[in-house]
Amino acid sequence: MVSLTINGLQYAVDAEPETPLLFVLRDTLGLTGTKYGCGIAQCGACTVHLDGQATRSCQVPLESVGTQAVTTIEAIEQDAIGRKVVEAWVALQVPQCGYCQSGQVMAAAALLKQTPRPTDGDIADAMTNLCRCGTYNAIAAAVRQAAA
Ligand code: FES
Ligand code: FES
């Protein structure tokens, strides 16, 4: 059994130590807001926070999580910055198909926690998640609005 702290709750998970955190979130715990895209840490669809840091959970083995607090999209609005990000996303109607957007929101919230007033360069450097619908301009605008 592996102990995890996810969205402020304690879980004991019966899984192999090398199981990707993403699979545990989605398949074991039913937290399906975090998406599977590439599986090789390239697209960012699976982004969660580990102790506030944006992390691609498809390449995080369960055994490496340890005592780090996991936050997923399901709980991001419990955080004041996360709530501002979601409000900006809704106000600017950022999503198109929506598949990448939970990862985008998690990446944006992590950015604004570390850099409350990001420059356009900061946003470009931090927001590296892929979006097949090409919502990049709307994402950048929503990050700026959330920061304002
Ligand atoms: S599914 Fe994890 S980065 Fe693509
Ligand atoms: S909104 Fe469709 S992939 Fe980003």
PDB file of C-alpha atoms and ligand atoms in Angstrom:
ATOM      1  CA  MET A   1       0.000   0.000   0.000  1.00  0.00           C
ATOM      2  CA  VAL A   2       1.206   3.498  -0.856  1.00  0.00           C
ATOM      3  CA  SER A   3       0.015   6.530   1.120  1.00  0.00           C
ATOM      4  CA  LEU A   4      -0.898   9.644  -0.823  1.00  0.00           C
ATOM      5  CA  THR A   5      -2.238  13.084   0.084  1.00  0.00           C
ATOM      6  CA  ILE A   6      -4.495  14.258  -2.715  1.00  0.00           C
ATOM      7  CA  ASN A   7      -6.596  17.413  -2.574  1.00  0.00           C
ATOM      8  CA  GLY A   8      -6.174  17.468   1.209  1.00  0.00           C
ATOM      9  CA  LEU A   9      -7.399  13.889   1.719  1.00  0.00           C
ATOM     10  CA  GLN A  10      -5.379  10.826   2.686  1.00  0.00           C
ATOM     11  CA  TYR A  11      -5.476   7.731   0.494  1.00  0.00           C
ATOM     12  CA  ALA A  12      -3.918   4.288   0.772  1.00  0.00           C
ATOM     13  CA  VAL A  13      -3.482   2.909  -2.723  1.00  0.00           C
ATOM     14  CA  ASP A  14      -2.810  -0.713  -3.583  1.00  0.00           C
ATOM     15  CA  ALA A  15      -0.682  -0.431  -6.720  1.00  0.00           C
ATOM     16  CA  GLU A  16       2.763  -1.291  -8.020  1.00  0.00           C
ATOM     17  CA  PRO A  17       5.353   1.328  -6.961  1.00  0.00           C
ATOM     18  CA  GLU A  18       6.231   2.191 -10.556  1.00  0.00           C
ATOM     19  CA  THR A  19       2.619   2.866 -11.555  1.00  0.00           C
ATOM     20  CA  PRO A  20       2.313   6.381 -12.997  1.00  0.00           C
ATOM     21  CA  LEU A  21       0.530   8.775 -10.667  1.00  0.00           C
ATOM     22  CA  LEU A  22      -1.795   9.670 -13.551  1.00  0.00           C
ATOM     23  CA  PHE A  23      -3.126   6.107 -13.740  1.00  0.00           C
ATOM     24  CA  VAL A  24      -3.786   6.027 -10.009  1.00  0.00           C
ATOM     25  CA  LEU A  25      -5.624   9.358 -10.145  1.00  0.00           C
ATOM     26  CA  ARG A  26      -7.809   8.367 -13.076  1.00  0.00           C
ATOM     27  CA  ASP A  27      -8.253   4.612 -12.858  1.00  0.00           C
ATOM     28  CA  THR A  28      -8.011   3.891  -9.137  1.00  0.00           C
ATOM     29  CA  LEU A  29      -9.429   7.050  -7.593  1.00  0.00           C
ATOM     30  CA  GLY A  30     -11.760   8.220 -10.367  1.00  0.00           C
ATOM     31  CA  LEU A  31     -10.258  11.710 -10.555  1.00  0.00           C
ATOM     32  CA  THR A  32     -10.711  11.884 -14.308  1.00  0.00           C
ATOM     33  CA  GLY A  33     -10.300  15.643 -14.691  1.00  0.00           C
ATOM     34  CA  THR A  34      -6.594  15.007 -15.213  1.00  0.00           C
ATOM     35  CA  LYS A  35      -6.172  13.791 -18.795  1.00  0.00           C
ATOM     36  CA  TYR A  36      -3.989  11.267 -20.592  1.00  0.00           C
ATOM     37  CA  GLY A  37      -2.475  12.679 -23.746  1.00  0.00           C
ATOM     38  CA  CYS A  38       0.959  11.480 -24.829  1.00  0.00           C
ATOM     39  CA  GLY A  39       2.133   9.488 -21.809  1.00  0.00           C
ATOM     40  CA  ILE A  40       5.723  10.686 -22.296  1.00  0.00           C
ATOM     41  CA  ALA A  41       5.751  14.056 -20.475  1.00  0.00           C
ATOM     42  CA  GLN A  42       5.459  16.056 -23.683  1.00  0.00           C
ATOM     43  CA  CYS A  43       1.911  17.433 -23.893  1.00  0.00           C
ATOM     44  CA  GLY A  44       1.000  18.518 -20.347  1.00  0.00           C
ATOM     45  CA  ALA A  45      -2.568  17.165 -20.411  1.00  0.00           C
ATOM     46  CA  CYS A  46      -1.783  15.263 -17.207  1.00  0.00           C
ATOM     47  CA  THR A  47      -0.467  18.280 -15.251  1.00  0.00           C
ATOM     48  CA  VAL A  48      -1.091  18.268 -11.509  1.00  0.00           C
ATOM     49  CA  HIS A  49       0.638  20.089  -8.658  1.00  0.00           C
ATOM     50  CA  LEU A  50       3.149  18.371  -6.383  1.00  0.00           C
ATOM     51  CA  ASP A  51       3.696  20.728  -3.453  1.00  0.00           C
ATOM     52  CA  GLY A  52       2.497  23.535  -5.729  1.00  0.00           C
ATOM     53  CA  GLN A  53       4.798  22.720  -8.647  1.00  0.00           C
ATOM     54  CA  ALA A  54       3.266  21.922 -12.033  1.00  0.00           C
ATOM     55  CA  THR A  55       4.163  18.296 -12.731  1.00  0.00           C
ATOM     56  CA  ARG A  56       3.350  15.924 -15.603  1.00  0.00           C
ATOM     57  CA  SER A  57       1.831  13.014 -13.726  1.00  0.00           C
ATOM     58  CA  CYS A  58       2.153  10.471 -16.549  1.00  0.00           C
ATOM     59  CA  GLN A  59       5.875  10.240 -15.806  1.00  0.00           C
ATOM     60  CA  VAL A  60       5.704  10.340 -11.993  1.00  0.00           C
ATOM     61  CA  PRO A  61       6.011   6.857 -10.462  1.00  0.00           C
ATOM     62  CA  LEU A  62       3.835   6.357  -7.436  1.00  0.00           C
ATOM     63  CA  GLU A  63       6.868   5.565  -5.270  1.00  0.00           C
ATOM     64  CA  SER A  64       8.367   9.017  -5.931  1.00  0.00           C
ATOM     65  CA  VAL A  65       5.399  11.024  -4.656  1.00  0.00           C
ATOM     66  CA  GLY A  66       6.162  10.438  -0.981  1.00  0.00           C
ATOM     67  CA  THR A  67       4.744  13.103   1.310  1.00  0.00           C
ATOM     68  CA  GLN A  68       4.294  15.714  -1.417  1.00  0.00           C
ATOM     69  CA  ALA A  69       0.795  17.164  -1.543  1.00  0.00           C
ATOM     70  CA  VAL A  70      -0.939  16.300  -4.805  1.00  0.00           C
ATOM     71  CA  THR A  71      -3.466  18.806  -6.128  1.00  0.00           C
ATOM     72  CA  THR A  72      -5.639  18.035  -9.134  1.00  0.00           C
ATOM     73  CA  ILE A  73      -8.039  20.082 -11.223  1.00  0.00           C
ATOM     74  CA  GLU A  74     -10.924  18.824  -9.059  1.00  0.00           C
ATOM     75  CA  ALA A  75      -9.646  20.935  -6.137  1.00  0.00           C
ATOM     76  CA  ILE A  76      -7.975  23.884  -7.852  1.00  0.00           C
ATOM     77  CA  GLU A  77     -10.888  26.251  -7.164  1.00  0.00           C
ATOM     78  CA  GLN A  78     -10.412  25.710  -3.419  1.00  0.00           C
ATOM     79  CA  ASP A  79      -7.270  27.797  -3.863  1.00  0.00           C
ATOM     80  CA  ALA A  80      -7.691  31.576  -4.278  1.00  0.00           C
ATOM     81  CA  ILE A  81      -5.274  31.764  -7.201  1.00  0.00           C
ATOM     82  CA  GLY A  82      -6.696  28.653  -8.794  1.00  0.00           C
ATOM     83  CA  ARG A  83     -10.182  30.105  -8.547  1.00  0.00           C
ATOM     84  CA  LYS A  84      -9.046  33.321 -10.268  1.00  0.00           C
ATOM     85  CA  VAL A  85      -7.518  31.267 -13.066  1.00  0.00           C
ATOM     86  CA  VAL A  86     -10.723  29.287 -13.619  1.00  0.00           C
ATOM     87  CA  GLU A  87     -12.797  32.493 -13.532  1.00  0.00           C
ATOM     88  CA  ALA A  88     -10.561  34.048 -16.196  1.00  0.00           C
ATOM     89  CA  TRP A  89     -10.758  30.865 -18.289  1.00  0.00           C
ATOM     90  CA  VAL A  90     -14.557  30.997 -18.155  1.00  0.00           C
ATOM     91  CA  ALA A  91     -14.789  34.753 -18.740  1.00  0.00           C
ATOM     92  CA  LEU A  92     -12.605  34.545 -21.861  1.00  0.00           C
ATOM     93  CA  GLN A  93     -14.120  31.229 -23.006  1.00  0.00           C
ATOM     94  CA  VAL A  94     -10.680  29.739 -23.514  1.00  0.00           C
ATOM     95  CA  PRO A  95     -11.535  26.062 -24.186  1.00  0.00           C
ATOM     96  CA  GLN A  96     -12.454  24.689 -27.563  1.00  0.00           C
ATOM     97  CA  CYS A  97     -12.596  20.872 -27.364  1.00  0.00           C
ATOM     98  CA  GLY A  98     -11.408  21.219 -23.769  1.00  0.00           C
ATOM     99  CA  TYR A  99      -9.214  18.138 -23.618  1.00  0.00           C
ATOM    100  CA  CYS A 100      -5.990  19.958 -22.746  1.00  0.00           C
ATOM    101  CA  GLN A 101      -7.587  22.592 -20.560  1.00  0.00           C
ATOM    102  CA  SER A 102      -7.367  21.047 -17.108  1.00  0.00           C
ATOM    103  CA  GLY A 103      -3.629  20.747 -17.625  1.00  0.00           C
ATOM    104  CA  GLN A 104      -3.464  24.314 -18.893  1.00  0.00           C
ATOM    105  CA  VAL A 105      -5.310  25.614 -15.824  1.00  0.00           C
ATOM    106  CA  MET A 106      -2.986  23.689 -13.509  1.00  0.00           C
ATOM    107  CA  ALA A 107       0.079  25.070 -15.296  1.00  0.00           C
ATOM    108  CA  ALA A 108      -1.314  28.616 -15.108  1.00  0.00           C
ATOM    109  CA  ALA A 109      -2.147  28.336 -11.413  1.00  0.00           C
ATOM    110  CA  ALA A 110       1.372  27.095 -10.641  1.00  0.00           C
ATOM    111  CA  LEU A 111       2.845  29.982 -12.621  1.00  0.00           C
ATOM    112  CA  LEU A 112       0.785  32.612 -10.790  1.00  0.00           C
ATOM    113  CA  LYS A 113       1.634  31.111  -7.401  1.00  0.00           C
ATOM    114  CA  GLN A 114       5.325  31.583  -8.144  1.00  0.00           C
ATOM    115  CA  THR A 115       5.078  34.729 -10.273  1.00  0.00           C
ATOM    116  CA  PRO A 116       1.963  36.761  -9.447  1.00  0.00           C
ATOM    117  CA  ARG A 117       2.690  39.393 -12.112  1.00  0.00           C
ATOM    118  CA  PRO A 118       4.165  37.436 -15.020  1.00  0.00           C
ATOM    119  CA  THR A 119       5.547  39.140 -18.109  1.00  0.00           C
ATOM    120  CA  ASP A 120       4.562  37.860 -21.539  1.00  0.00           C
ATOM    121  CA  GLY A 121       7.936  36.103 -21.563  1.00  0.00           C
ATOM    122  CA  ASP A 122       7.203  34.436 -18.230  1.00  0.00           C
ATOM    123  CA  ILE A 123       3.863  33.219 -19.602  1.00  0.00           C
ATOM    124  CA  ALA A 124       5.473  31.881 -22.775  1.00  0.00           C
ATOM    125  CA  ASP A 125       8.162  30.112 -20.764  1.00  0.00           C
ATOM    126  CA  ALA A 126       5.727  28.528 -18.296  1.00  0.00           C
ATOM    127  CA  MET A 127       2.783  27.664 -20.521  1.00  0.00           C
ATOM    128  CA  THR A 128       4.387  24.896 -22.587  1.00  0.00           C
ATOM    129  CA  ASN A 129       1.412  22.514 -22.561  1.00  0.00           C
ATOM    130  CA  LEU A 130       0.204  21.602 -26.030  1.00  0.00           C
ATOM    131  CA  CYS A 131      -3.257  22.455 -27.379  1.00  0.00           C
ATOM    132  CA  ARG A 132      -4.320  20.833 -30.614  1.00  0.00           C
ATOM    133  CA  CYS A 133      -7.119  23.397 -30.945  1.00  0.00           C
ATOM    134  CA  GLY A 134      -4.613  26.267 -30.881  1.00  0.00           C
ATOM    135  CA  THR A 135      -6.047  28.200 -27.949  1.00  0.00           C
ATOM    136  CA  TYR A 136      -2.642  29.644 -27.074  1.00  0.00           C
ATOM    137  CA  ASN A 137      -3.580  33.326 -27.495  1.00  0.00           C
ATOM    138  CA  ALA A 138      -6.678  32.888 -25.341  1.00  0.00           C
ATOM    139  CA  ILE A 139      -4.651  31.020 -22.718  1.00  0.00           C
ATOM    140  CA  ALA A 140      -2.109  33.840 -22.511  1.00  0.00           C
ATOM    141  CA  ALA A 141      -4.895  36.431 -22.279  1.00  0.00           C
ATOM    142  CA  ALA A 142      -6.580  34.489 -19.475  1.00  0.00           C
ATOM    143  CA  VAL A 143      -3.329  34.218 -17.539  1.00  0.00           C
ATOM    144  CA  ARG A 144      -2.877  38.000 -17.852  1.00  0.00           C
ATOM    145  CA  GLN A 145      -6.476  38.563 -16.703  1.00  0.00           C
ATOM    146  CA  ALA A 146      -6.081  36.230 -13.729  1.00  0.00           C
ATOM    147  CA  ALA A 147      -2.922  38.093 -12.732  1.00  0.00           C
ATOM    148  CA  ALA A 148      -4.507  41.542 -13.041  1.00  0.00           C
TER     149      ALA A 148
HETATM  150  S1  FES B   1       0.023  12.751 -20.886  1.00  0.00           S
HETATM  151 FE1  FES B   1       1.538  13.484 -19.540  1.00  0.00          FE
HETATM  152  S2  FES B   1       2.585  14.998 -20.666  1.00  0.00           S
HETATM  153 FE2  FES B   1       1.225  14.108 -22.120  1.00  0.00          FE
HETATM  154  S1  FES B   2      -8.840  22.998 -26.335  1.00  0.00           S
HETATM  155 FE1  FES B   2      -8.717  21.270 -27.649  1.00  0.00          FE
HETATM  156  S2  FES B   2      -6.719  20.506 -27.313  1.00  0.00           S
HETATM  157 FE2  FES B   2      -6.749  22.375 -26.226  1.00  0.00          FE
END
